[in-house]
C-alpha positions as protocol buffer text, in pm:
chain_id: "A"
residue {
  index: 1
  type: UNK
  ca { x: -2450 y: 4086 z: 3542 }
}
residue {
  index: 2
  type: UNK
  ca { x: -2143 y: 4260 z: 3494 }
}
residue {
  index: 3
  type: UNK
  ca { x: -1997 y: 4131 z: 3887 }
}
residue {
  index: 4
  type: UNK
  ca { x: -2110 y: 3787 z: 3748 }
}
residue {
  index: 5
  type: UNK
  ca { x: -1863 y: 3843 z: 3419 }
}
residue {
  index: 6
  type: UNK
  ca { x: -1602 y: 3963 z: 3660 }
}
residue {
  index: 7
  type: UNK
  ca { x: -1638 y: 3675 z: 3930 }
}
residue {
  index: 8
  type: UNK
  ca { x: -1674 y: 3398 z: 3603 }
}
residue {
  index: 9
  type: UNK
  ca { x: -1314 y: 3494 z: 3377 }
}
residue {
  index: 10
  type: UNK
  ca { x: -997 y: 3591 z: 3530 }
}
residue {
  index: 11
  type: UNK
  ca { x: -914 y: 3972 z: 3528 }
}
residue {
  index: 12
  type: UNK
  ca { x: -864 y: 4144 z: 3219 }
}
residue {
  index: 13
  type: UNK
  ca { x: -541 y: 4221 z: 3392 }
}
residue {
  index: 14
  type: UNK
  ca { x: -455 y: 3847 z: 3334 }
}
residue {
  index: 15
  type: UNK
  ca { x: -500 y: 3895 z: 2942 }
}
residue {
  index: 16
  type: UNK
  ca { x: -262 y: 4002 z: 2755 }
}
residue {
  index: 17
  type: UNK
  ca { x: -404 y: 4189 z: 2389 }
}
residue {
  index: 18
  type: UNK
  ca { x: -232 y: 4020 z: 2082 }
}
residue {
  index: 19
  type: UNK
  ca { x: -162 y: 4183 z: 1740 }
}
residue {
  index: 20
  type: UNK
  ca { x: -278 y: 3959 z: 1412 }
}
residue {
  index: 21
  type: UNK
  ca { x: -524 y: 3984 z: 1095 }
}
residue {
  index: 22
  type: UNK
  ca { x: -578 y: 4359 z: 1202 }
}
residue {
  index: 23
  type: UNK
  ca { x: -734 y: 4327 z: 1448 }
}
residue {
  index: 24
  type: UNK
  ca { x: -613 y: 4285 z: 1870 }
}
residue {
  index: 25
  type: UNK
  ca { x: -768 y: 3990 z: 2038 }
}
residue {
  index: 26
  type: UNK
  ca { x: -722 y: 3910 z: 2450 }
}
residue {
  index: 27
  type: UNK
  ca { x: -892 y: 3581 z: 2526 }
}
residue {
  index: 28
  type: UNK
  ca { x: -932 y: 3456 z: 2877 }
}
residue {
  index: 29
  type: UNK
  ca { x: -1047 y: 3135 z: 2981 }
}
residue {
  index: 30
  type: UNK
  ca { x: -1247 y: 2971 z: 3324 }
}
residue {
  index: 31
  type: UNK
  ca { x: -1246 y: 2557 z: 3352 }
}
residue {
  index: 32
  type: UNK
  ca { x: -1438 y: 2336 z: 3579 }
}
residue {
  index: 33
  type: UNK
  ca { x: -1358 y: 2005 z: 3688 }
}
residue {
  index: 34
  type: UNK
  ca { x: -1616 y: 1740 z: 3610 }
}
residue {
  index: 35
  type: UNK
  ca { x: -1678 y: 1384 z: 3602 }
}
residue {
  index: 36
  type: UNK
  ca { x: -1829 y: 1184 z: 3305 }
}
residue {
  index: 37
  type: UNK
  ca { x: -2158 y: 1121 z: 3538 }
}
residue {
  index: 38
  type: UNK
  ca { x: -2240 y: 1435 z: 3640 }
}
residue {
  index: 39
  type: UNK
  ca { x: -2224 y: 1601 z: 3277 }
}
residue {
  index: 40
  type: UNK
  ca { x: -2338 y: 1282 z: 3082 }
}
residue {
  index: 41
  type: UNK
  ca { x: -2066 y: 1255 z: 2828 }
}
residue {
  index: 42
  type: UNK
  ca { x: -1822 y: 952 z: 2850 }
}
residue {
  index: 43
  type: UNK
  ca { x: -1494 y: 1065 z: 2899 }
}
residue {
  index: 44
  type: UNK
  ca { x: -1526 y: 1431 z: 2939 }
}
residue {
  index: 45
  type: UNK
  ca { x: -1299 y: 1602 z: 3270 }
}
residue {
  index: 46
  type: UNK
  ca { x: -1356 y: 1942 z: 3203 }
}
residue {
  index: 47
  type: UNK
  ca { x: -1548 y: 2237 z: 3081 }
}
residue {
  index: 48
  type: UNK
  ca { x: -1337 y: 2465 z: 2956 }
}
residue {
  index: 49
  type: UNK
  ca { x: -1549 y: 2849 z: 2810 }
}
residue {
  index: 50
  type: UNK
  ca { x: -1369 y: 3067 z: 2688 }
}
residue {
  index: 51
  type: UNK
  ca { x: -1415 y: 3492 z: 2644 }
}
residue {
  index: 52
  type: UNK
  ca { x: -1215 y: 3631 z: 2329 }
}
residue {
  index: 53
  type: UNK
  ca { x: -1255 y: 4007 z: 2252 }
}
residue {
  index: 54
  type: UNK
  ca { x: -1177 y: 4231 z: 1940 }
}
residue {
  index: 55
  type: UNK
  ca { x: -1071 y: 4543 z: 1843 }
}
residue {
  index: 56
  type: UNK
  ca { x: -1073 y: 4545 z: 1475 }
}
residue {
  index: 57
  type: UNK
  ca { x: -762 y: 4788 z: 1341 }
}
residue {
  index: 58
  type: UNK
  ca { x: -775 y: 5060 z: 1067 }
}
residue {
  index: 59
  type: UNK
  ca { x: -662 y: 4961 z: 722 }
}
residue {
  index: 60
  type: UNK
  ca { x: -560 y: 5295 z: 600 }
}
residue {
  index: 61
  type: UNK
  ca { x: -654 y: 5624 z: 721 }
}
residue {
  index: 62
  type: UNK
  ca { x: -930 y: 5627 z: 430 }
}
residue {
  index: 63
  type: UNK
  ca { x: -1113 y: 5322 z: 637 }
}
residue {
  index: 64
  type: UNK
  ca { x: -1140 y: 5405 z: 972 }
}
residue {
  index: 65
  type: UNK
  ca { x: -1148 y: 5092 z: 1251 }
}
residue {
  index: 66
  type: UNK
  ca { x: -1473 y: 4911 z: 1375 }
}
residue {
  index: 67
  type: UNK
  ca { x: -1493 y: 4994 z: 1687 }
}
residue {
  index: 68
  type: UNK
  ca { x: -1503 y: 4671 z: 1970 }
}
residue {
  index: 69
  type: UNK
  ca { x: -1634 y: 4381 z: 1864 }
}
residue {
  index: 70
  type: UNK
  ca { x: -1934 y: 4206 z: 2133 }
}
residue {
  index: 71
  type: UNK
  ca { x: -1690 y: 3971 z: 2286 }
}
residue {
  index: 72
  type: UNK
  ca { x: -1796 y: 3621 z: 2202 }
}
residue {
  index: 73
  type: UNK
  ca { x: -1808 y: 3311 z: 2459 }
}
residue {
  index: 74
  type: UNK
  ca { x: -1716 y: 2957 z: 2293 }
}
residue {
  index: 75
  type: UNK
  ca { x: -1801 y: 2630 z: 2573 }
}
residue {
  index: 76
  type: UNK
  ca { x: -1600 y: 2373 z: 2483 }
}
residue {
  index: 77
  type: UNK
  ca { x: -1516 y: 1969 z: 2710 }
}
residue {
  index: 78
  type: UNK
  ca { x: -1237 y: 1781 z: 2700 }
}
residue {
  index: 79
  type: UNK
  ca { x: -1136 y: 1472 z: 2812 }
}
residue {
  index: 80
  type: UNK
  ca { x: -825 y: 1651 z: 2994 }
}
residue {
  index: 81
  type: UNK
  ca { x: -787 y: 1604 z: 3390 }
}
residue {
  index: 82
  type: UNK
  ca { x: -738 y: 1909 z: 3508 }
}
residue {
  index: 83
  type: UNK
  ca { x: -440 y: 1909 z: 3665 }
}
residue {
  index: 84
  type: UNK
  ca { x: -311 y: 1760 z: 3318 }
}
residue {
  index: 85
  type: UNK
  ca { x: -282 y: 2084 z: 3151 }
}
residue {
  index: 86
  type: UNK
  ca { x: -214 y: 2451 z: 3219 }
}
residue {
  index: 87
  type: UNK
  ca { x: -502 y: 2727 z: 3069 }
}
residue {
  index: 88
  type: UNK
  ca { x: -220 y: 2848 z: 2856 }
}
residue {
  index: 89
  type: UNK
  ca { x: -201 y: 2485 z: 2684 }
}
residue {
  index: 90
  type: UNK
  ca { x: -626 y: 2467 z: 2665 }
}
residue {
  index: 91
  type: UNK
  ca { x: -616 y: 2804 z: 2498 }
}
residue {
  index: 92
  type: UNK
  ca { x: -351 y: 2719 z: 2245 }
}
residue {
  index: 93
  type: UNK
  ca { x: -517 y: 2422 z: 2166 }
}
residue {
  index: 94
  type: UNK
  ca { x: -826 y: 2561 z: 2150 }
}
residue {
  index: 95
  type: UNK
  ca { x: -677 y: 2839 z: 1878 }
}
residue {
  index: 96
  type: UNK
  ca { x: -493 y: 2554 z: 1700 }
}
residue {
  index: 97
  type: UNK
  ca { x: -756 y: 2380 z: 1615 }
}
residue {
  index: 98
  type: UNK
  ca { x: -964 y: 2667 z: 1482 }
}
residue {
  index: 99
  type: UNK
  ca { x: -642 y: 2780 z: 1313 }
}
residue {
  index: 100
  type: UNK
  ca { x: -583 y: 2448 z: 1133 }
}
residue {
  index: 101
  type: UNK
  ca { x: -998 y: 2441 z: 1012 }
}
residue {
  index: 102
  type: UNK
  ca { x: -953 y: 2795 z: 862 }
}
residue {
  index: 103
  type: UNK
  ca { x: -632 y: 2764 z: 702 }
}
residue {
  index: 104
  type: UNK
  ca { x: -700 y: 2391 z: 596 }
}
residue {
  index: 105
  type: UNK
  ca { x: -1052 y: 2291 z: 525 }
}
residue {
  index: 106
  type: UNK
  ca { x: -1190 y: 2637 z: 486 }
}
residue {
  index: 107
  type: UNK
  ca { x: -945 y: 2770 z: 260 }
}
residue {
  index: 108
  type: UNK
  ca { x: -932 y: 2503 z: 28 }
}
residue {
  index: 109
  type: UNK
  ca { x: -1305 y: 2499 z: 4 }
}
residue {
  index: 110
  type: UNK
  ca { x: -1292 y: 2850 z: -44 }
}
residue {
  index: 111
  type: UNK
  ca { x: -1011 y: 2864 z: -304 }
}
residue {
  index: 112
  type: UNK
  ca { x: -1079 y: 2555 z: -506 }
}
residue {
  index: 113
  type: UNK
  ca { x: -1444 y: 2593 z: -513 }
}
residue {
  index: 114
  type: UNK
  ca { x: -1531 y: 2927 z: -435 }
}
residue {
  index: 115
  type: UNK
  ca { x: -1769 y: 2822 z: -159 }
}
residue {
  index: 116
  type: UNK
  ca { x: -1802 y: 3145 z: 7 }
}
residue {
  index: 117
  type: UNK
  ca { x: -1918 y: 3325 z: -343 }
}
residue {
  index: 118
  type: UNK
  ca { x: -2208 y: 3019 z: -344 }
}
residue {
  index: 119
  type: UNK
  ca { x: -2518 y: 3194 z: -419 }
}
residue {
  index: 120
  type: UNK
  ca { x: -2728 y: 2912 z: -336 }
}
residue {
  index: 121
  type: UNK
  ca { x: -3005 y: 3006 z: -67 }
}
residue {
  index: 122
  type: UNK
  ca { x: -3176 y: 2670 z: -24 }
}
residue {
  index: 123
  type: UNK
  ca { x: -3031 y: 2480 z: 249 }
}
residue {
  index: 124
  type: UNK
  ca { x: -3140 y: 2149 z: 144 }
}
residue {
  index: 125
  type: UNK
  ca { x: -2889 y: 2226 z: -216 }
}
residue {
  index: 126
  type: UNK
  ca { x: -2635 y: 2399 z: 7 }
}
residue {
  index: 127
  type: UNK
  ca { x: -2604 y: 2103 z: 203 }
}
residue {
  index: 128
  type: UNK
  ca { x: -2560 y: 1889 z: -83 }
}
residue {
  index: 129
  type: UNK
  ca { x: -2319 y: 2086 z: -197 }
}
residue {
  index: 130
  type: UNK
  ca { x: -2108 y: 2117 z: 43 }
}
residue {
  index: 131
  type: UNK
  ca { x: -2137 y: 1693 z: 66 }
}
residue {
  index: 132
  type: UNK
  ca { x: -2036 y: 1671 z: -273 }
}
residue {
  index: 133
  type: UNK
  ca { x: -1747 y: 1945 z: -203 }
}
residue {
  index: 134
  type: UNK
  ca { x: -1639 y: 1723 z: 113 }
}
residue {
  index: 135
  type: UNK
  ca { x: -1678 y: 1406 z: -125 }
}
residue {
  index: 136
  type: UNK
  ca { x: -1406 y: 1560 z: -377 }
}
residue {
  index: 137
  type: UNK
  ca { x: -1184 y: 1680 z: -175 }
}
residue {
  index: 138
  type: UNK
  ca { x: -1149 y: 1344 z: 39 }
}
residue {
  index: 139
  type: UNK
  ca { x: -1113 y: 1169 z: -296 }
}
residue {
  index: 140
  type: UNK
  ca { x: -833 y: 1442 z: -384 }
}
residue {
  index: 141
  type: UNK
  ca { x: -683 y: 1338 z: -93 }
}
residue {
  index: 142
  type: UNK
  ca { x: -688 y: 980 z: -131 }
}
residue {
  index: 143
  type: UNK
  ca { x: -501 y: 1044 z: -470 }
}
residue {
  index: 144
  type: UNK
  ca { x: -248 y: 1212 z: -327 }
}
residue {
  index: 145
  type: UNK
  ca { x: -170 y: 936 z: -85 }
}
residue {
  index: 146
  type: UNK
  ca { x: -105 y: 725 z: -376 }
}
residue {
  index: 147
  type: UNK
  ca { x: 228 y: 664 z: -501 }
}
residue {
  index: 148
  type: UNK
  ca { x: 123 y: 712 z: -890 }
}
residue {
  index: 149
  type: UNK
  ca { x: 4 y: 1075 z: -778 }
}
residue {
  index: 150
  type: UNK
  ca { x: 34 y: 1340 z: -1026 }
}
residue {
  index: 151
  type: UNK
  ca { x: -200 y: 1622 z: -938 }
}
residue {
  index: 152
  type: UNK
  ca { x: -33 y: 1968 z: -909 }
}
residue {
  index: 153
  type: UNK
  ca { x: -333 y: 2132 z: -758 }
}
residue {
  index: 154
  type: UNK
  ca { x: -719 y: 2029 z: -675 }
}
residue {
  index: 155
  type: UNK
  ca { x: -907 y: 2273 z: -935 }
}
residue {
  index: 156
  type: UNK
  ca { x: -688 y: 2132 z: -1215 }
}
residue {
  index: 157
  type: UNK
  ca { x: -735 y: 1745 z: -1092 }
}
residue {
  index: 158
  type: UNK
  ca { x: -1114 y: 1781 z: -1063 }
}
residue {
  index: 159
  type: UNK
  ca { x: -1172 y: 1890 z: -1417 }
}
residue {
  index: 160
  type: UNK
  ca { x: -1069 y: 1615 z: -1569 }
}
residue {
  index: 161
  type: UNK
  ca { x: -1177 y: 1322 z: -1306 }
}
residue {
  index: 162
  type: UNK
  ca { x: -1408 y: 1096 z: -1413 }
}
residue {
  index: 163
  type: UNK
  ca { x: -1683 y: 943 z: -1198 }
}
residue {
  index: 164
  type: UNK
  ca { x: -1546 y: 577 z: -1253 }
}
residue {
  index: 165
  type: UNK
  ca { x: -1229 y: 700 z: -1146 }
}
residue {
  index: 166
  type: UNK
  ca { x: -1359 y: 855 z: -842 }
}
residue {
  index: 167
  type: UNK
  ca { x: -1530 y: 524 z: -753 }
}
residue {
  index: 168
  type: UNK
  ca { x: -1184 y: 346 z: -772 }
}
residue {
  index: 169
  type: UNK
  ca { x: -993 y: 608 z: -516 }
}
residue {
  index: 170
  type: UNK
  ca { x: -1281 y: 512 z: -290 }
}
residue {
  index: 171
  type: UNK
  ca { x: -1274 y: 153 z: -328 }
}
């Protein structure tokens, strides 16, 4: 298994570690050129999967380090020839767009509505309530596209919105 690993993802020699959120990370990537018809999704060029590793760094001599983290394999297509890109560009986009969910979407569900304190263990309610989370904050956002905006910050706007209001940002 481990000649399989080595034959699949460039050398670890190819990798370079990076330093951020204290931790290291190295990812290395392996694409494959396919066409729509033989993977059966319109418009896809490429499978792109992609090996990221950890090393989780000490805080403070009090709190010692984790030691490695099991390095985690993410599959992803795109509809990218693949002579259209470089693996450098696939892995920054890649990072990008994981970046922009964490410190967009995440963080203000997070922050405005403490979603990752939620105590709720039904999924059937924690689905709803992350709909009705998604539901405000696309209605936040519609405000704020409007030129009679006034809203300094989400947890303040959503106190005092009214559910006729909310109807007209969505109409």
């Amino acid at each position: 298994m481990q000649a399989l690993r080595a034959l699949f993802f460039p050398s670890e020699k190819d990798a370079e570690w990076e330093k951020a959120h204290g931790r290291l990370e190295r990812r290395r990537i392996k694409r494959m050129a396919v066409s729509p018809e033989e993977i059966g999704l319109c418009g896809c060029w490429q499978i792109l999967a992609i090996k990221r590793e950890r090393i989780a760094l000490a805080a403070s001599p009090a709190k010692p380090a984790q030691d490695t983290l099991e390095p985690e394999v993410g599959y992803y297509v795109t509809s990218l020839g693949y002579r259209e890109t470089s693996d450098q560009a696939l892995l920054d986009a890649v990072r990008g767009h994981w970046s922009a969910i964490e410190n967009g979407v995440h963080h203000t569900r997070d922050v405005s509505f403490g979603e990752d304190r939620s105590r709720i263990a039904q999924p059937t309610a924690a689905r709803a309530m992350a709909t009705l989370r998604n539901l405000a904050i696309g209605i936040y956002n519609l405000h704020q596209q409007r030129p009679d905006a006034s809203a300094a910050s989400l947890p303040a706007w959503q106190r005092k919105l009214t559910a006729s209001e909310a109807v007209r940002f969505i109409l």
